[in-house]
Amino acid sequence: MKTFSNSLKRVKKIQNLLESEQWALFQDNANLRYLGFKKADFLLISNQDVFYFRKNKSETEKVWTGQTTVSYEKGTPQESENIFDFLQKIKFRKLFSDTKYVELQQPKNVFFLKVDLLAKKFPPEKLESATPLIAPLRMVKDEDELEKIKTANNITKKAIAHLEKFLVSGTKELDLKAEFDYFLAKNGVLEQAFTPIIACDAGSCVLHKQGYSGRLQNNVLFDLGAKFQDYCADISRSYFLQPTSLQEKALFWVQKAQKTVIEHAKPKMLLKDLNEICCEILGESLVQMGVITQKSELTKYFMHSVSHHLGLETHDLSLPNLPLSENMVITVEPGLYFWKKKFGIRIEDDIVITKNGAQLI
């Protein structure tokens, strides 16, 4: 355990939200990175104090992983290894926690204590989710965060342009995946935002397709993202070697839906508002193409929502009922999926909400 000054900007914002005898416990990796404690196992904050916890590494762990034992300024080894013991000693009125699981260190075993078991140690009325505290902060990006997201986007778009060179009949999904990995590595990307989706033909109808066993026959869907200094990009593209009339029309309408959503995105709107705009256009398009007879049938061809927040995580922490505001970053990803015709289309880009509208990243 090590104490820190509460001058850290983001931590201070959390502290300003806490009243006397209220504490916030953070264990989620993204939250720890956001608050500046990337190497911590736990972070415990009150309106006056900041503590972080790391488990001591054994000599064996040092040999295998190169990790060294953390030096603690205060506290006993037992306190540094067992966050739960420390929590029991704190006199608090309320504990806000972001964890689904609280990790405990015992003399020989590490096990997980479900949060609902915390209620067996503390009165349930003293326990509350920390998400309402930290989500509004993470949803609004500062200039440094925006620059990192823009860099991740630029690298991802260059990688997709690289993949376009290999879009010929018979190309393996696995080869496309290898080219993507290679391009990112050569450009200094140490981590990807998520497992890449590279889906050819019928596989492009599977929203989160796994594996790379297919070969390109006529169409391929990419859903890809680089990560730059912990911040993610999330971009999707669809390509056809010899598009049919239906595919050309579907692609046109998906692109139109995306453009319209971006044009309407602005502060005070909710993500569900953007989704309604998208569904209205896609529903009308399918009716015009004679694919469906009424817009309510759209869910057979468009199964996901059009936007989610983006940042430290691909689906970044957010509150669905909190309106959009300046410097929030969201995706815009309309799609249409035709199982019987064995093709799916998804076009996705990332945008930042501005003072009066939105800007494509």
CSV table of C-alpha atoms in Angstrom, one decimal, residues 199-332:
chain,number,residue,atom,x,y,z
A,199,ALA,CA,-15.6,-12.2,-42.4
A,200,CYS,CA,-16.1,-13.3,-46.0
A,201,ASP,CA,-19.4,-13.9,-47.8
A,202,ALA,CA,-21.9,-15.7,-45.5
A,203,GLY,CA,-19.6,-15.1,-42.6
A,204,SER,CA,-20.2,-11.3,-42.9
A,205,CYS,CA,-23.7,-11.9,-41.6
A,206,VAL,CA,-22.4,-13.0,-38.2
A,207,LEU,CA,-22.1,-9.8,-36.1
A,208,HIS,CA,-19.1,-10.9,-34.0
A,209,LYS,CA,-17.7,-13.7,-36.2
A,210,GLN,CA,-15.0,-15.7,-34.7
A,211,GLY,CA,-12.1,-17.5,-36.4
A,212,TYR,CA,-10.6,-17.0,-39.9
A,213,SER,CA,-11.4,-20.2,-41.8
A,214,GLY,CA,-13.1,-18.7,-44.8
A,215,ARG,CA,-11.9,-17.5,-48.2
A,216,LEU,CA,-13.0,-14.5,-50.1
A,217,GLN,CA,-15.4,-15.2,-52.9
A,218,ASN,CA,-17.3,-12.0,-53.5
A,219,ASN,CA,-17.5,-9.9,-50.3
A,220,VAL,CA,-15.6,-9.3,-47.1
A,221,LEU,CA,-16.5,-7.3,-44.0
A,222,PHE,CA,-13.7,-5.9,-41.8
A,223,ASP,CA,-14.3,-4.7,-38.2
A,224,LEU,CA,-10.9,-3.6,-36.9
A,225,GLY,CA,-9.2,-1.4,-34.4
A,226,ALA,CA,-5.7,-0.4,-33.4
A,227,LYS,CA,-5.0,0.8,-29.9
A,228,PHE,CA,-2.6,3.7,-29.3
A,229,GLN,CA,-1.4,4.4,-25.7
A,230,ASP,CA,-4.4,2.6,-24.3
A,231,TYR,CA,-7.0,4.3,-26.5
A,232,CYS,CA,-9.1,2.5,-29.1
A,233,ALA,CA,-10.3,2.9,-32.7
A,234,ASP,CA,-13.2,0.9,-34.1
A,235,ILE,CA,-13.7,0.9,-37.8
A,236,SER,CA,-15.7,-1.3,-40.2
A,237,ARG,CA,-15.6,-1.6,-44.0
A,238,SER,CA,-17.4,-3.8,-46.5
A,239,TYR,CA,-16.0,-4.7,-50.0
A,240,PHE,CA,-17.5,-6.5,-53.0
A,241,LEU,CA,-15.5,-7.9,-55.9
A,242,GLN,CA,-18.5,-8.0,-58.2
A,243,PRO,CA,-21.5,-6.5,-56.4
A,244,THR,CA,-25.0,-7.4,-57.4
A,245,SER,CA,-27.7,-4.8,-57.8
A,246,LEU,CA,-29.0,-5.6,-54.4
A,247,GLN,CA,-25.6,-5.3,-52.8
A,248,GLU,CA,-25.0,-2.0,-54.5
A,249,LYS,CA,-28.3,-0.6,-53.3
A,250,ALA,CA,-27.8,-2.0,-49.8
A,251,LEU,CA,-24.3,-0.4,-49.6
A,252,PHE,CA,-25.7,2.9,-50.8
A,253,TRP,CA,-28.4,2.9,-48.0
A,254,VAL,CA,-26.0,1.9,-45.3
A,255,GLN,CA,-23.7,4.7,-46.3
A,256,LYS,CA,-26.6,7.2,-46.4
A,257,ALA,CA,-27.8,6.1,-42.9
A,258,GLN,CA,-24.3,6.7,-41.5
A,259,LYS,CA,-24.0,10.1,-43.2
A,260,THR,CA,-27.4,11.1,-41.9
A,261,VAL,CA,-26.7,10.0,-38.3
A,262,ILE,CA,-23.4,11.9,-38.3
A,263,GLU,CA,-25.2,15.0,-39.6
A,264,HIS,CA,-27.8,14.8,-36.8
A,265,ALA,CA,-25.4,13.9,-33.9
A,266,LYS,CA,-25.0,16.9,-31.5
A,267,PRO,CA,-25.1,17.7,-27.8
A,268,LYS,CA,-28.2,16.9,-25.8
A,269,MET,CA,-29.1,13.9,-28.0
A,270,LEU,CA,-29.3,10.4,-26.7
A,271,LEU,CA,-27.8,7.4,-28.5
A,272,LYS,CA,-31.3,6.0,-28.8
A,273,ASP,CA,-32.2,9.1,-30.8
A,274,LEU,CA,-29.4,8.4,-33.3
A,275,ASN,CA,-30.6,4.8,-33.5
A,276,GLU,CA,-34.1,5.8,-34.3
A,277,ILE,CA,-32.8,8.0,-37.2
A,278,CYS,CA,-30.7,5.1,-38.5
A,279,CYS,CA,-33.6,2.6,-38.3
A,280,GLU,CA,-35.9,5.0,-40.1
A,281,ILE,CA,-33.6,5.2,-43.1
A,282,LEU,CA,-32.7,1.5,-43.2
A,283,GLY,CA,-36.3,0.5,-42.7
A,284,GLU,CA,-37.4,2.7,-45.6
A,285,SER,CA,-34.6,1.4,-47.8
A,286,LEU,CA,-35.7,-2.2,-47.4
A,287,VAL,CA,-39.3,-1.3,-48.1
A,288,GLN,CA,-38.2,0.5,-51.3
A,289,MET,CA,-36.0,-2.5,-52.3
A,290,GLY,CA,-39.0,-4.8,-51.8
A,291,VAL,CA,-37.1,-6.8,-49.2
A,292,ILE,CA,-39.7,-6.1,-46.5
A,293,THR,CA,-43.3,-4.8,-46.6
A,294,GLN,CA,-43.2,-2.7,-43.4
A,295,LYS,CA,-40.4,-1.0,-41.4
A,296,SER,CA,-41.1,-3.0,-38.3
A,297,GLU,CA,-39.5,-6.0,-40.1
A,298,LEU,CA,-36.1,-4.2,-40.0
A,299,THR,CA,-34.9,-6.2,-37.0
A,300,LYS,CA,-34.5,-9.2,-39.2
A,301,TYR,CA,-31.8,-7.3,-41.2
A,302,PHE,CA,-30.3,-4.9,-38.6
A,303,MET,CA,-29.9,-6.4,-35.2
A,304,HIS,CA,-27.6,-4.0,-33.3
A,305,SER,CA,-27.7,-0.4,-32.4
A,306,VAL,CA,-25.9,2.3,-34.4
A,307,SER,CA,-23.6,3.8,-31.8
A,308,HIS,CA,-21.6,3.2,-28.6
A,309,HIS,CA,-19.0,5.2,-26.7
A,310,LEU,CA,-15.4,4.7,-27.5
A,311,GLY,CA,-12.2,5.3,-25.5
A,312,LEU,CA,-10.1,3.2,-23.2
A,313,GLU,CA,-12.4,0.3,-24.2
A,314,THR,CA,-14.0,-0.4,-27.6
A,315,HIS,CA,-17.4,-0.3,-25.9
A,316,ASP,CA,-16.4,2.3,-23.4
A,317,LEU,CA,-18.0,2.9,-20.0
A,318,SER,CA,-21.2,5.0,-20.4
A,319,LEU,CA,-24.6,5.8,-19.0
A,320,PRO,CA,-27.3,5.3,-21.6
A,321,ASN,CA,-29.5,8.1,-20.3
A,322,LEU,CA,-26.7,10.7,-20.1
A,323,PRO,CA,-27.1,13.0,-23.2
A,324,LEU,CA,-24.3,13.6,-25.6
A,325,SER,CA,-22.0,16.5,-24.9
A,326,GLU,CA,-19.0,18.2,-26.4
A,327,ASN,CA,-15.8,15.9,-26.6
A,328,MET,CA,-17.7,12.7,-26.2
A,329,VAL,CA,-16.5,10.1,-28.8
A,330,ILE,CA,-19.0,7.6,-30.3
A,331,THR,CA,-19.1,5.1,-33.2
A,332,VAL,CA,-21.6,5.3,-36.0
